[in-house]
PDB file of C-alpha atoms in Angstrom:
ATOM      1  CA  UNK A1090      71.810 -19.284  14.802  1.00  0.00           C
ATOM      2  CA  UNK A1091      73.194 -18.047  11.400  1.00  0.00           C
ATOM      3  CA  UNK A1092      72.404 -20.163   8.117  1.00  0.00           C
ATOM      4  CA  UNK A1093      76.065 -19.561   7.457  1.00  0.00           C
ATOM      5  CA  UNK A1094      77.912 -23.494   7.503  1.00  0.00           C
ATOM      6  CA  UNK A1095      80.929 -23.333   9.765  1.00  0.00           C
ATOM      7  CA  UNK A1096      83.722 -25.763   9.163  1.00  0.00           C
ATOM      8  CA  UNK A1097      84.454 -26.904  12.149  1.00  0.00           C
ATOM      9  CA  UNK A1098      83.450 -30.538  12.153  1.00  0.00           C
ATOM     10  CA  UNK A1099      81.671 -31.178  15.936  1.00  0.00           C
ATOM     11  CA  UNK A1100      80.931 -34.734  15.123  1.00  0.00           C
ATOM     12  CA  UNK A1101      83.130 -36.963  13.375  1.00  0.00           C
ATOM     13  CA  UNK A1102      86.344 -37.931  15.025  1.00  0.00           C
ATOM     14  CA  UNK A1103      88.041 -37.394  18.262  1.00  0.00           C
ATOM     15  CA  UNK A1104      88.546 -33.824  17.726  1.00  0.00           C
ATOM     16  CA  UNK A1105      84.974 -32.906  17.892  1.00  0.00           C
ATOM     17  CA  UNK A1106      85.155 -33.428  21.718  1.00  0.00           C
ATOM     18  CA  UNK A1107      83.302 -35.398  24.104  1.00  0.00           C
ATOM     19  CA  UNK A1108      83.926 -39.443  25.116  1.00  0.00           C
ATOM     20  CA  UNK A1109      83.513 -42.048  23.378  1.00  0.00           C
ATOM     21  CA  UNK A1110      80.580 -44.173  23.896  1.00  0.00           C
ATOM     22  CA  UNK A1111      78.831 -46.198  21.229  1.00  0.00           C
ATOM     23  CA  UNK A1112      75.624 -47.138  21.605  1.00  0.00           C
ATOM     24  CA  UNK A1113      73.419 -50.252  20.403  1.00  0.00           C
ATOM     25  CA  UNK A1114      70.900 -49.784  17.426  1.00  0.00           C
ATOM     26  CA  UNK A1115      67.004 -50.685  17.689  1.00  0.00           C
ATOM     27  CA  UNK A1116      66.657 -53.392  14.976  1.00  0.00           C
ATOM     28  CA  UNK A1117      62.856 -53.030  15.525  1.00  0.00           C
ATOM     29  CA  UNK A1118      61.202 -52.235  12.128  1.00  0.00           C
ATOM     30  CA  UNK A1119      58.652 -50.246  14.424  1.00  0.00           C
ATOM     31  CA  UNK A1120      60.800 -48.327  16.246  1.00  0.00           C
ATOM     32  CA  UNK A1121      60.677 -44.562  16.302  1.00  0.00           C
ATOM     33  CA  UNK A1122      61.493 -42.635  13.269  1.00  0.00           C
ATOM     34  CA  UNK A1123      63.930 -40.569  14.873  1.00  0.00           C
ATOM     35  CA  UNK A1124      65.585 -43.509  16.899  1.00  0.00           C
ATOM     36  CA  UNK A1125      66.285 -44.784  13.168  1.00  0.00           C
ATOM     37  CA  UNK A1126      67.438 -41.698  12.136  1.00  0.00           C
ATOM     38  CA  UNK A1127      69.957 -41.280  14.936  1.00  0.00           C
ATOM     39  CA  UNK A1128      71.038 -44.933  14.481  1.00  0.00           C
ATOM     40  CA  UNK A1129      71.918 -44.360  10.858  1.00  0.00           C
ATOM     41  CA  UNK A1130      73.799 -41.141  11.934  1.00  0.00           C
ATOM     42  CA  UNK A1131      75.892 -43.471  14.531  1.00  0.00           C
ATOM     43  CA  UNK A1132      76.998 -45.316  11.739  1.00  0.00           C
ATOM     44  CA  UNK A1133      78.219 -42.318   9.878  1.00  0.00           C
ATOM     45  CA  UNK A1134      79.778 -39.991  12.805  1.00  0.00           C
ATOM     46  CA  UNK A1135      82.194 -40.882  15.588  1.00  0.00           C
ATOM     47  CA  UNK A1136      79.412 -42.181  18.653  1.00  0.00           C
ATOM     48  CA  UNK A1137      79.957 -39.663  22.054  1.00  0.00           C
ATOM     49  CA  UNK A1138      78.592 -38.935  25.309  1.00  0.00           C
ATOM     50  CA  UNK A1139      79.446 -35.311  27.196  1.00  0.00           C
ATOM     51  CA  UNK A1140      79.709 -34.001  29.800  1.00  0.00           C
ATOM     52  CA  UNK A1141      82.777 -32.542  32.232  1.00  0.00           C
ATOM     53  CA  UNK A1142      82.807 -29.110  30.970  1.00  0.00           C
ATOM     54  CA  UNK A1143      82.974 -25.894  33.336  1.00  0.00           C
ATOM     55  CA  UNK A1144      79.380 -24.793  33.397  1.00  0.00           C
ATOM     56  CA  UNK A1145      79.777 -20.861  33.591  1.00  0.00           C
ATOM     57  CA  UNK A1146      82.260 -20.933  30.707  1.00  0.00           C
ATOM     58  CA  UNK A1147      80.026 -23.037  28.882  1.00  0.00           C
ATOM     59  CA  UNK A1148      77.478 -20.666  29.280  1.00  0.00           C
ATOM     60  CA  UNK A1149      79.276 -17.859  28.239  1.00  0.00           C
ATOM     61  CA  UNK A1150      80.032 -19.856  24.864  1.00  0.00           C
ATOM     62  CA  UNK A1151      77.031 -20.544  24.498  1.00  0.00           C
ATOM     63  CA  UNK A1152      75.989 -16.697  25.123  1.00  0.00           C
ATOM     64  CA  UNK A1153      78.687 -15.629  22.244  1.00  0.00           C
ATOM     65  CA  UNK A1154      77.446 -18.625  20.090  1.00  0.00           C
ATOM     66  CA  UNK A1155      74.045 -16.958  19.665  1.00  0.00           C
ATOM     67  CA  UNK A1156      73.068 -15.326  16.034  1.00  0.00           C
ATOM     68  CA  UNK A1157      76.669 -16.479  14.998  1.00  0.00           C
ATOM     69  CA  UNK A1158      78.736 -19.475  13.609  1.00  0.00           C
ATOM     70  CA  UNK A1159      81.467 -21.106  15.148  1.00  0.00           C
ATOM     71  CA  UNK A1160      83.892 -19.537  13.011  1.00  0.00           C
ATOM     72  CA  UNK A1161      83.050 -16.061  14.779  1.00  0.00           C
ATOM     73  CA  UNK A1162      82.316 -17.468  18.263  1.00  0.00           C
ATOM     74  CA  UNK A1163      85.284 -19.391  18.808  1.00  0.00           C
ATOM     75  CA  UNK A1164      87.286 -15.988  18.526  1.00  0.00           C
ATOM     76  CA  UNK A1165      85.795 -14.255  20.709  1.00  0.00           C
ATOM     77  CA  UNK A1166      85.549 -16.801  23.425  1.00  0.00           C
ATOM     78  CA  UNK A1167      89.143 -17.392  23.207  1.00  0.00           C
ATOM     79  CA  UNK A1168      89.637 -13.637  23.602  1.00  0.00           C
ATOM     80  CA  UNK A1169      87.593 -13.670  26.992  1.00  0.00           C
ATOM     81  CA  UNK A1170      89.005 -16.445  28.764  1.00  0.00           C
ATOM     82  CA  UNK A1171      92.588 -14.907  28.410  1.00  0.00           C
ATOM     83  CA  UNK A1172      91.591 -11.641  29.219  1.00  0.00           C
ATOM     84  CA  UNK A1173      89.067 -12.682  32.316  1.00  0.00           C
ATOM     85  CA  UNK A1174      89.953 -16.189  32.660  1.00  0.00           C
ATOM     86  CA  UNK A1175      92.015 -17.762  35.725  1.00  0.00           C
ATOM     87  CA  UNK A1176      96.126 -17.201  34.651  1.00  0.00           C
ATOM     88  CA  UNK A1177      97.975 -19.617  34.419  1.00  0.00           C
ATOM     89  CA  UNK A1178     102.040 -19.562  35.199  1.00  0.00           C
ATOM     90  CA  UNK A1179     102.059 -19.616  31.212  1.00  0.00           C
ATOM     91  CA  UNK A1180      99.748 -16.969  30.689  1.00  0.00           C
ATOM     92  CA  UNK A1181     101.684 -14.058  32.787  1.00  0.00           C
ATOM     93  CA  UNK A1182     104.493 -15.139  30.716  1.00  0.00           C
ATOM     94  CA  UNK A1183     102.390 -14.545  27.588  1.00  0.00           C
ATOM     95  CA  UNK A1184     101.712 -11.188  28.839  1.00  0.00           C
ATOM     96  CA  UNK A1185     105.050 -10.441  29.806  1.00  0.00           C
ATOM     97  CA  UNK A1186     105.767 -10.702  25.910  1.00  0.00           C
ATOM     98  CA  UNK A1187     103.072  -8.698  24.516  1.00  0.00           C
ATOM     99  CA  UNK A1188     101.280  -5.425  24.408  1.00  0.00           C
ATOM    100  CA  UNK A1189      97.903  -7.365  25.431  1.00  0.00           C
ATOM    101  CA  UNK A1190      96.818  -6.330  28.783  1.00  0.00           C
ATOM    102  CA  UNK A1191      94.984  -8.780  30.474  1.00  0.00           C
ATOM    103  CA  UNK A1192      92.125  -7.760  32.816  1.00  0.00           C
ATOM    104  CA  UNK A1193      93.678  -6.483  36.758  1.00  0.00           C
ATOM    105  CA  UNK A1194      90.298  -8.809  38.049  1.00  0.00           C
ATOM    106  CA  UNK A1195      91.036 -11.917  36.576  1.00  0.00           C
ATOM    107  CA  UNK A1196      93.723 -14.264  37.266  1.00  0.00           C
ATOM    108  CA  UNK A1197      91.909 -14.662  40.772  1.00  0.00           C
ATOM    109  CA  UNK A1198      90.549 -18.422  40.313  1.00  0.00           C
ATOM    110  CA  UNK A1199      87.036 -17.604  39.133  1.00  0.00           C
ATOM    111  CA  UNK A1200      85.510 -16.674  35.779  1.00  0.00           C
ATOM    112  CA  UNK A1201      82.138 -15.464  37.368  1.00  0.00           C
ATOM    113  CA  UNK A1202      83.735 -13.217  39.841  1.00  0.00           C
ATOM    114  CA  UNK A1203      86.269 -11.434  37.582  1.00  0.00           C
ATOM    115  CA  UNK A1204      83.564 -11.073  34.200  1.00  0.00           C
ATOM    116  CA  UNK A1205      80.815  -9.432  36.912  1.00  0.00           C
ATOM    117  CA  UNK A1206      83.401  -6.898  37.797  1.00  0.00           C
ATOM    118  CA  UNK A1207      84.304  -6.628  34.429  1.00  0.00           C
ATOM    119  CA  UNK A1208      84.132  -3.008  32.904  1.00  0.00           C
ATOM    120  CA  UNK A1209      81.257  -3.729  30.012  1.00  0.00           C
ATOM    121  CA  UNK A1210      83.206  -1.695  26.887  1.00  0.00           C
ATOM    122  CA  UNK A1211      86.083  -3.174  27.438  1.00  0.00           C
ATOM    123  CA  UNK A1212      84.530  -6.786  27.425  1.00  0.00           C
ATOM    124  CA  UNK A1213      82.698  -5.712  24.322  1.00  0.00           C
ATOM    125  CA  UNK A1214      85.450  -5.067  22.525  1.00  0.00           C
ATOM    126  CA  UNK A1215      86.921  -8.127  23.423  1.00  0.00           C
ATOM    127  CA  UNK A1216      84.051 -10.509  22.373  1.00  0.00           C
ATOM    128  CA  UNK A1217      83.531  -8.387  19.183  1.00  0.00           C
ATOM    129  CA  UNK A1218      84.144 -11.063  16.303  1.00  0.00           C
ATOM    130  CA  UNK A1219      80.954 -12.895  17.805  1.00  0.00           C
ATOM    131  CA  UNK A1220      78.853  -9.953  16.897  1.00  0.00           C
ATOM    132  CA  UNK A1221      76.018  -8.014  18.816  1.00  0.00           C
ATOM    133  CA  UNK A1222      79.107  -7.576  21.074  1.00  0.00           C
ATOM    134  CA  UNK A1223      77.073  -4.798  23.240  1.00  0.00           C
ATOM    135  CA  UNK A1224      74.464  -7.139  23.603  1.00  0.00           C
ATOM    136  CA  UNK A1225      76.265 -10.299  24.452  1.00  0.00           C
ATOM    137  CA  UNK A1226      78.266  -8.035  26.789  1.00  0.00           C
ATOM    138  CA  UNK A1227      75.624  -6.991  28.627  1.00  0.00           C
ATOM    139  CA  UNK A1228      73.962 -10.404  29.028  1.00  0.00           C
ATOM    140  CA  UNK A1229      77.339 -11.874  29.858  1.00  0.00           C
ATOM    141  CA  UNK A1230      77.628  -9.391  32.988  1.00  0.00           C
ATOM    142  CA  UNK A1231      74.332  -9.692  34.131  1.00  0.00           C
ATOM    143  CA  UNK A1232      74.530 -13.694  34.298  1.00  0.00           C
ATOM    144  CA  UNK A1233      78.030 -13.364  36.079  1.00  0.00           C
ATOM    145  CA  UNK A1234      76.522 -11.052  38.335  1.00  0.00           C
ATOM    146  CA  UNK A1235      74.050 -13.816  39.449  1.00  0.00           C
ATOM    147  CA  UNK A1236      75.807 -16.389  39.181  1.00  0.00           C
ATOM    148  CA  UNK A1237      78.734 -14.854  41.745  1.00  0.00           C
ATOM    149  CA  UNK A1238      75.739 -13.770  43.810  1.00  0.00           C
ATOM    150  CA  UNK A1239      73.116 -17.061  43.832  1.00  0.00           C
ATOM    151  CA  UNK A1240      76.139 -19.824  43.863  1.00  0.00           C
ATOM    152  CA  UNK A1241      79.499 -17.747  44.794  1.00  0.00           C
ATOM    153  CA  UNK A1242      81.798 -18.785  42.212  1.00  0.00           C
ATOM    154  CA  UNK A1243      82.157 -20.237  38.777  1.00  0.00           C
ATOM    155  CA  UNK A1244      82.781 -23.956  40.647  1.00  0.00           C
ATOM    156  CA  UNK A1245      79.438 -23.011  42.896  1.00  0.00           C
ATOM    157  CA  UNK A1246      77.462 -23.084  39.978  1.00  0.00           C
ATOM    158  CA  UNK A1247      79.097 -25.981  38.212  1.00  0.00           C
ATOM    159  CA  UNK A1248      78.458 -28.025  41.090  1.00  0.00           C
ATOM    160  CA  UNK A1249      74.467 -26.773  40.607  1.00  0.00           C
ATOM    161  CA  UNK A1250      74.420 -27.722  37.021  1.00  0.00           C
ATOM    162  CA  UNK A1251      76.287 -31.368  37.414  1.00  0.00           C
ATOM    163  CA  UNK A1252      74.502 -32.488  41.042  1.00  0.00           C
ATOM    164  CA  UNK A1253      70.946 -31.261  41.536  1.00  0.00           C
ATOM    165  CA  UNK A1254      67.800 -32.365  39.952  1.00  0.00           C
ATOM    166  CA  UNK A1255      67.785 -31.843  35.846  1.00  0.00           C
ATOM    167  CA  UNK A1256      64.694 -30.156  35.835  1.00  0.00           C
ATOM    168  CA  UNK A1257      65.376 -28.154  38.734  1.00  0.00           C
ATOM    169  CA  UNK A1258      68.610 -27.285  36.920  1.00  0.00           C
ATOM    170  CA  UNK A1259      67.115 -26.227  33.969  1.00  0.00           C
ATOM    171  CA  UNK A1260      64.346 -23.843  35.448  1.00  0.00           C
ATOM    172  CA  UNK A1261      66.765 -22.192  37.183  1.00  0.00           C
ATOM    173  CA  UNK A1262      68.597 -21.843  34.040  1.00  0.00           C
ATOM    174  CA  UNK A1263      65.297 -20.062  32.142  1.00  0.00           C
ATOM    175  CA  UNK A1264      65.090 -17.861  35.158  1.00  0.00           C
ATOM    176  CA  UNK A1265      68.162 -15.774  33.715  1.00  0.00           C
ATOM    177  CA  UNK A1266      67.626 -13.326  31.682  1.00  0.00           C
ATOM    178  CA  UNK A1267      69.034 -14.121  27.988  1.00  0.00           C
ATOM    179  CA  UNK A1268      69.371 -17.540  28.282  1.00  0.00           C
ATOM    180  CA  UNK A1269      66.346 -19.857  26.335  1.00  0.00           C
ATOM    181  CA  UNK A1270      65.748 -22.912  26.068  1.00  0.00           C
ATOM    182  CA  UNK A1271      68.885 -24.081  23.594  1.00  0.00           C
ATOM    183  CA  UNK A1272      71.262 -22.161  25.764  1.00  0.00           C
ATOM    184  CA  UNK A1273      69.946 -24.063  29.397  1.00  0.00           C
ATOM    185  CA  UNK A1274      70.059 -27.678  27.318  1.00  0.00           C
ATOM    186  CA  UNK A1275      73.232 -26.919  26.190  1.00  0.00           C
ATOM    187  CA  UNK A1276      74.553 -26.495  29.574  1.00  0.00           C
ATOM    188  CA  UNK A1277      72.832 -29.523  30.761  1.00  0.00           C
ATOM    189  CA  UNK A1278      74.362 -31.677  28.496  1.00  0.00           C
ATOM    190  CA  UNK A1279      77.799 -30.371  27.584  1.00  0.00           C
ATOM    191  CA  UNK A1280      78.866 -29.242  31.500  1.00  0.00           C
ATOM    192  CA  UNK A1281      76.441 -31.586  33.219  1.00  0.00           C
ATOM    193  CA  UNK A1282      76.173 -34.316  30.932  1.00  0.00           C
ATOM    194  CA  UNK A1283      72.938 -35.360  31.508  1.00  0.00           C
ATOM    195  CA  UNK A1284      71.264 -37.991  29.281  1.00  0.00           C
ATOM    196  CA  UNK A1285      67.729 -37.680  27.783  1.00  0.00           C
ATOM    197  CA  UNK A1286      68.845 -33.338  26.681  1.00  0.00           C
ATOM    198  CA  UNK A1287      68.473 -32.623  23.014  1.00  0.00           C
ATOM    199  CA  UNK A1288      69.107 -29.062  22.274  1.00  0.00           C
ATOM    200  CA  UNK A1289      67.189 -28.090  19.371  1.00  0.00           C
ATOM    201  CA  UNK A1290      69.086 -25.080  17.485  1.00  0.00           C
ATOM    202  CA  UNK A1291      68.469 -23.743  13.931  1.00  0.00           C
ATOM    203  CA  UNK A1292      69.748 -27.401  11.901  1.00  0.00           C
ATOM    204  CA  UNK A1293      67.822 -29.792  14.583  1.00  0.00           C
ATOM    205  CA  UNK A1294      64.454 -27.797  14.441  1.00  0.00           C
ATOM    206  CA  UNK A1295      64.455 -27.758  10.187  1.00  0.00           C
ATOM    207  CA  UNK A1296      65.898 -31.054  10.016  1.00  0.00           C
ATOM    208  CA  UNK A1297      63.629 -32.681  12.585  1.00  0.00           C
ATOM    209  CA  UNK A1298      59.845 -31.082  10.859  1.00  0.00           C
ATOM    210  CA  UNK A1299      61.575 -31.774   6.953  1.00  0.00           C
ATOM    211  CA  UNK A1300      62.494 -35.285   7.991  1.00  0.00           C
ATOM    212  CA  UNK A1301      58.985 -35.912   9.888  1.00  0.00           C
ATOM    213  CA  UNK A1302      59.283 -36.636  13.448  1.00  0.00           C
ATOM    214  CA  UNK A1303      57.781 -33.684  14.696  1.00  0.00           C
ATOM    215  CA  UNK A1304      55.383 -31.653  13.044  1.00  0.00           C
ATOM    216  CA  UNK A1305      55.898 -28.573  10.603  1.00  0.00           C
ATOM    217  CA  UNK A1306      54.512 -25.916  12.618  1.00  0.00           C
ATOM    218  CA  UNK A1307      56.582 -26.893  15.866  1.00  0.00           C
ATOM    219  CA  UNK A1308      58.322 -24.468  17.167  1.00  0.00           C
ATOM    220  CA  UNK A1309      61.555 -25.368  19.115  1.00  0.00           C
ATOM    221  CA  UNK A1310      60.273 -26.417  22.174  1.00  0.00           C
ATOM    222  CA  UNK A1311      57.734 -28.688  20.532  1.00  0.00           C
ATOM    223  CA  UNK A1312      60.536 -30.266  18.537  1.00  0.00           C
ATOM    224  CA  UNK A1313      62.714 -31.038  21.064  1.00  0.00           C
ATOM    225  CA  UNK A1314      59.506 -32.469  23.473  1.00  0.00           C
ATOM    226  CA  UNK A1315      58.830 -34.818  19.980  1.00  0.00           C
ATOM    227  CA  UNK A1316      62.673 -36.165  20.034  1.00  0.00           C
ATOM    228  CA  UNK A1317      63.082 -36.606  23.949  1.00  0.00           C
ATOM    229  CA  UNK A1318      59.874 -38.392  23.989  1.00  0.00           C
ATOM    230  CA  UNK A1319      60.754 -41.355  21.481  1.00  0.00           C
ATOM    231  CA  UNK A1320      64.927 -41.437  21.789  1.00  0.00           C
ATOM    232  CA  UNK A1321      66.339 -43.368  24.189  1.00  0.00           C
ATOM    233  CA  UNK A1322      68.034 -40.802  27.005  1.00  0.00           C
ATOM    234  CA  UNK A1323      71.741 -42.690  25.758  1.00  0.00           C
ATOM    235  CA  UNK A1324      71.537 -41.433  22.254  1.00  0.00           C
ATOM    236  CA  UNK A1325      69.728 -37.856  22.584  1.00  0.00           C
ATOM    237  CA  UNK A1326      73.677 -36.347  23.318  1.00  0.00           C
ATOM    238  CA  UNK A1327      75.189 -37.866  20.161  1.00  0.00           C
ATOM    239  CA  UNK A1328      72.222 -37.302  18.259  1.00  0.00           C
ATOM    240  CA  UNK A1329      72.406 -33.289  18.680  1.00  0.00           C
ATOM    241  CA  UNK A1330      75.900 -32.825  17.240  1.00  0.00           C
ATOM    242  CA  UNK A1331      75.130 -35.715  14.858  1.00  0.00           C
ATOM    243  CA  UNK A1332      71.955 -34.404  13.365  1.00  0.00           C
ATOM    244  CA  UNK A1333      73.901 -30.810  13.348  1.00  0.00           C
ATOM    245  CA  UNK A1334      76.690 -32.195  11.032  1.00  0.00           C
ATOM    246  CA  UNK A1335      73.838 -33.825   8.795  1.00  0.00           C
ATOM    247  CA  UNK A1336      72.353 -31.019   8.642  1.00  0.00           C
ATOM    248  CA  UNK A1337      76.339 -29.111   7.591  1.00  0.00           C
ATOM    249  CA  UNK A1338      77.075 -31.912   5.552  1.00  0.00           C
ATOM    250  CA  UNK A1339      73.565 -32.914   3.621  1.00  0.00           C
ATOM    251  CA  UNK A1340      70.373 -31.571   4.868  1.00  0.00           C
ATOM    252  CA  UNK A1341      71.370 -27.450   4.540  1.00  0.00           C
ATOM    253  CA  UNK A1342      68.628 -24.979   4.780  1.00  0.00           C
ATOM    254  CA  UNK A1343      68.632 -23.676   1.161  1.00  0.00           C
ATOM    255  CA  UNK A1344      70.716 -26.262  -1.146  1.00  0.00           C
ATOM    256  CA  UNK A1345      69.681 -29.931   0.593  1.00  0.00           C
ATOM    257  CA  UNK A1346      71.709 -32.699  -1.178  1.00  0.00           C
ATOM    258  CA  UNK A1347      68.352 -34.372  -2.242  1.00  0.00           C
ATOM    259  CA  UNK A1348      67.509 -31.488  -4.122  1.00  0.00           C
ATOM    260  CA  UNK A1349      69.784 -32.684  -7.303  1.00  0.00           C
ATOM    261  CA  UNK A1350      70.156 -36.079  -6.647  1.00  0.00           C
ATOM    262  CA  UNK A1351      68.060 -38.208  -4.049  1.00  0.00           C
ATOM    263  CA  UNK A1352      70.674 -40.303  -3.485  1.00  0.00           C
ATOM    264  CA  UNK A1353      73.240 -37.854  -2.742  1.00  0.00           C
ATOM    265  CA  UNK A1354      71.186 -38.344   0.887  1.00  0.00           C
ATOM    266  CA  UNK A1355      72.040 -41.156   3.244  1.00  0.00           C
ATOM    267  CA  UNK A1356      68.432 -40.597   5.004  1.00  0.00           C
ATOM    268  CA  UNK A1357      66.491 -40.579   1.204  1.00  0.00           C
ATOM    269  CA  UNK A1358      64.612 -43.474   2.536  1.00  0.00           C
ATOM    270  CA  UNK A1359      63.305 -42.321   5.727  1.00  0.00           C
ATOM    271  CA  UNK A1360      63.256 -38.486   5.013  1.00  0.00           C
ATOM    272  CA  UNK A1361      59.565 -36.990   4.357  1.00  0.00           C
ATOM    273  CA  UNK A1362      60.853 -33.792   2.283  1.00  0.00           C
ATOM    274  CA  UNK A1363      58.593 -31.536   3.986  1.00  0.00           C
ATOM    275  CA  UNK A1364      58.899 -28.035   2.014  1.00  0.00           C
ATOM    276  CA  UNK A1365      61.591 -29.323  -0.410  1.00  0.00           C
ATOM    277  CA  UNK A1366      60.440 -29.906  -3.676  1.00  0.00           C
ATOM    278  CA  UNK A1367      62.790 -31.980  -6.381  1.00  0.00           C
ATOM    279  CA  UNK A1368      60.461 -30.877  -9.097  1.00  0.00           C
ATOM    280  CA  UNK A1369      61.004 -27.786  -8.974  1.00  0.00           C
ATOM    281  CA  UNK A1370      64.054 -26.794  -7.047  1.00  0.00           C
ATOM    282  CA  UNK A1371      62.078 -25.533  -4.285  1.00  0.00           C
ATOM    283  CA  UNK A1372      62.664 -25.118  -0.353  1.00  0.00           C
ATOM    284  CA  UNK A1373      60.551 -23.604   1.751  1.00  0.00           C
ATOM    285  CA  UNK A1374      60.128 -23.897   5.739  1.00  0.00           C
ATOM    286  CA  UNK A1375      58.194 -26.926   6.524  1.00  0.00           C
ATOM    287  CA  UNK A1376      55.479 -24.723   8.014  1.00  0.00           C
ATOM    288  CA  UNK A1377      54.980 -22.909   4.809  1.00  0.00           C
ATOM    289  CA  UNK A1378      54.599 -26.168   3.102  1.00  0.00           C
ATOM    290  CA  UNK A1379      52.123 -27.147   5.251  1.00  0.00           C
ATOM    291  CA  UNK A1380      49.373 -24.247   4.928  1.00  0.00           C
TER     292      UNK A1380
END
């Protein structure tokens, strides 16, 4: 992920997507740190559950999502699904009135069959605002390609991610080449909408080793193993867009509102500072702080 803020809000109000579902707070004084700190955030940003999304395209997204903001990804995914997504009576009259030539292999009902037959410049070009286009291309292909052969369709495999076993989901997931560990949680939650899946990207894994519920040196995996193991399975949806917009909105990589003014932060009380340093205007990566 890119350092770069996009302004897209993805938590606060109904347009951020997802269902509403509020949750209940732990008014333990002993409970987790990070149960507090995604109990605080419910109070700020609009409380959701997900789920319900297709599962390929929400694996493509999340393909063209990688190294990028959502000001560049959004784009390009758009571009894909009407070139190579299914048509809709609207979207042959769309084409009727303009020079835009949609792909002769989609239209046919299934986004995995029509992107694995897709020719790979032409999708390039089409996903190029995400950047690494060739890349993303490729890797776009290649998972079509197995999903159309392992599951049949697009609605094979979303039936795969939203019925079988989590974990069995999920290995299969890290089985495909170019998708990690953020990419197969991602599909868990937002097209299978499983509880108890944080995604850790670029904002949870600084946020959660500054803040001080998992240590400095752990990498993503070992953050997201310290979150799922002391938040309840309910909140650990809400509480990976929520600690994202924190992270847009106060806790940013470089300029973190407690740098000027401690209580510019609504988490100043239960925030550590790991690497940042009031004194002297300095961040550094909580790792670094730590040697």
């Amino acid at each position: 992920m890119s350092d770069d803020e996009p302004a897209r809000n993805i938590s606060g109000g109904e347009s951020g997507g997802g269902a509403a579902s509020a949750f209940a707070a732990n008014d333990e004084s002993d409970a987790p740190l990070v149960e507090r700190v995604v109990d605080r955030l419910g109070d700020r940003y609009w409380q959701k559950t997900y789920g319900g999304q297709d599962a390929f395209e929400c694996l493509v997204r999340t393909v063209l999502s990688q190294n990028t903001s959502d000001k560049a990804s959004q784009p390009a995914h758009d571009a894909l699904m009407a070139r190579y997504g299914p048509a809709s009576r609207e979207d042959f009259e769309l084409e009727r009135a303009s020079d835009e030539r949609r792909d002769p292999r989609a239209g046919e009902g299934d986004l995995a069959v029509a992107l694995a037959d897709a020719h790979r410049p032409d999708l390039a070009e089409t996903i190029s605002s995400a950047g690494l286009y060739n890349r993303k291309s490729e890797t776009i292909i290649r998972l079509a390609e197995r999903v159309r052969d392992e599951y049949g369709s697009a609605d094979g495999f979303d039936a795969f991610v939203t019925d079988e076993d989590p974990d069995t989901v999920r290995d299969s997931l890290l089985d495909m080449k170019g998708v990690g560990p953020k990419t197969a949680d991602c599909v868990l939650l937002f097209a299978g909408g499983r509880d108890g899946v944080f995604p850790v990207d670029t904002h949870v894994h600084r946020i959660a080793r500054r803040m001080g519920f998992a240590p400095p040196d752990a990498d993503h995996e070992a953050v997201r193993e310290a979150i799922e193991s002391e938040l309840p399975d309910e909140k650990c949806g809400f509480g990976h867009t929520a600690t994202i917009q924190f992270g847009r909105d106060f806790c940013k990589s470089r300029t973190p509102a407690c740098l000027d003014d401690p209580e510019a932060c609504p988490m100043a009380d239960l925030c550590a500072q790991v690497g940042v340093y009031p004194d002297t205007g300095e961040v550094v990566d909580p790792d670094d702080a730590a040697d």
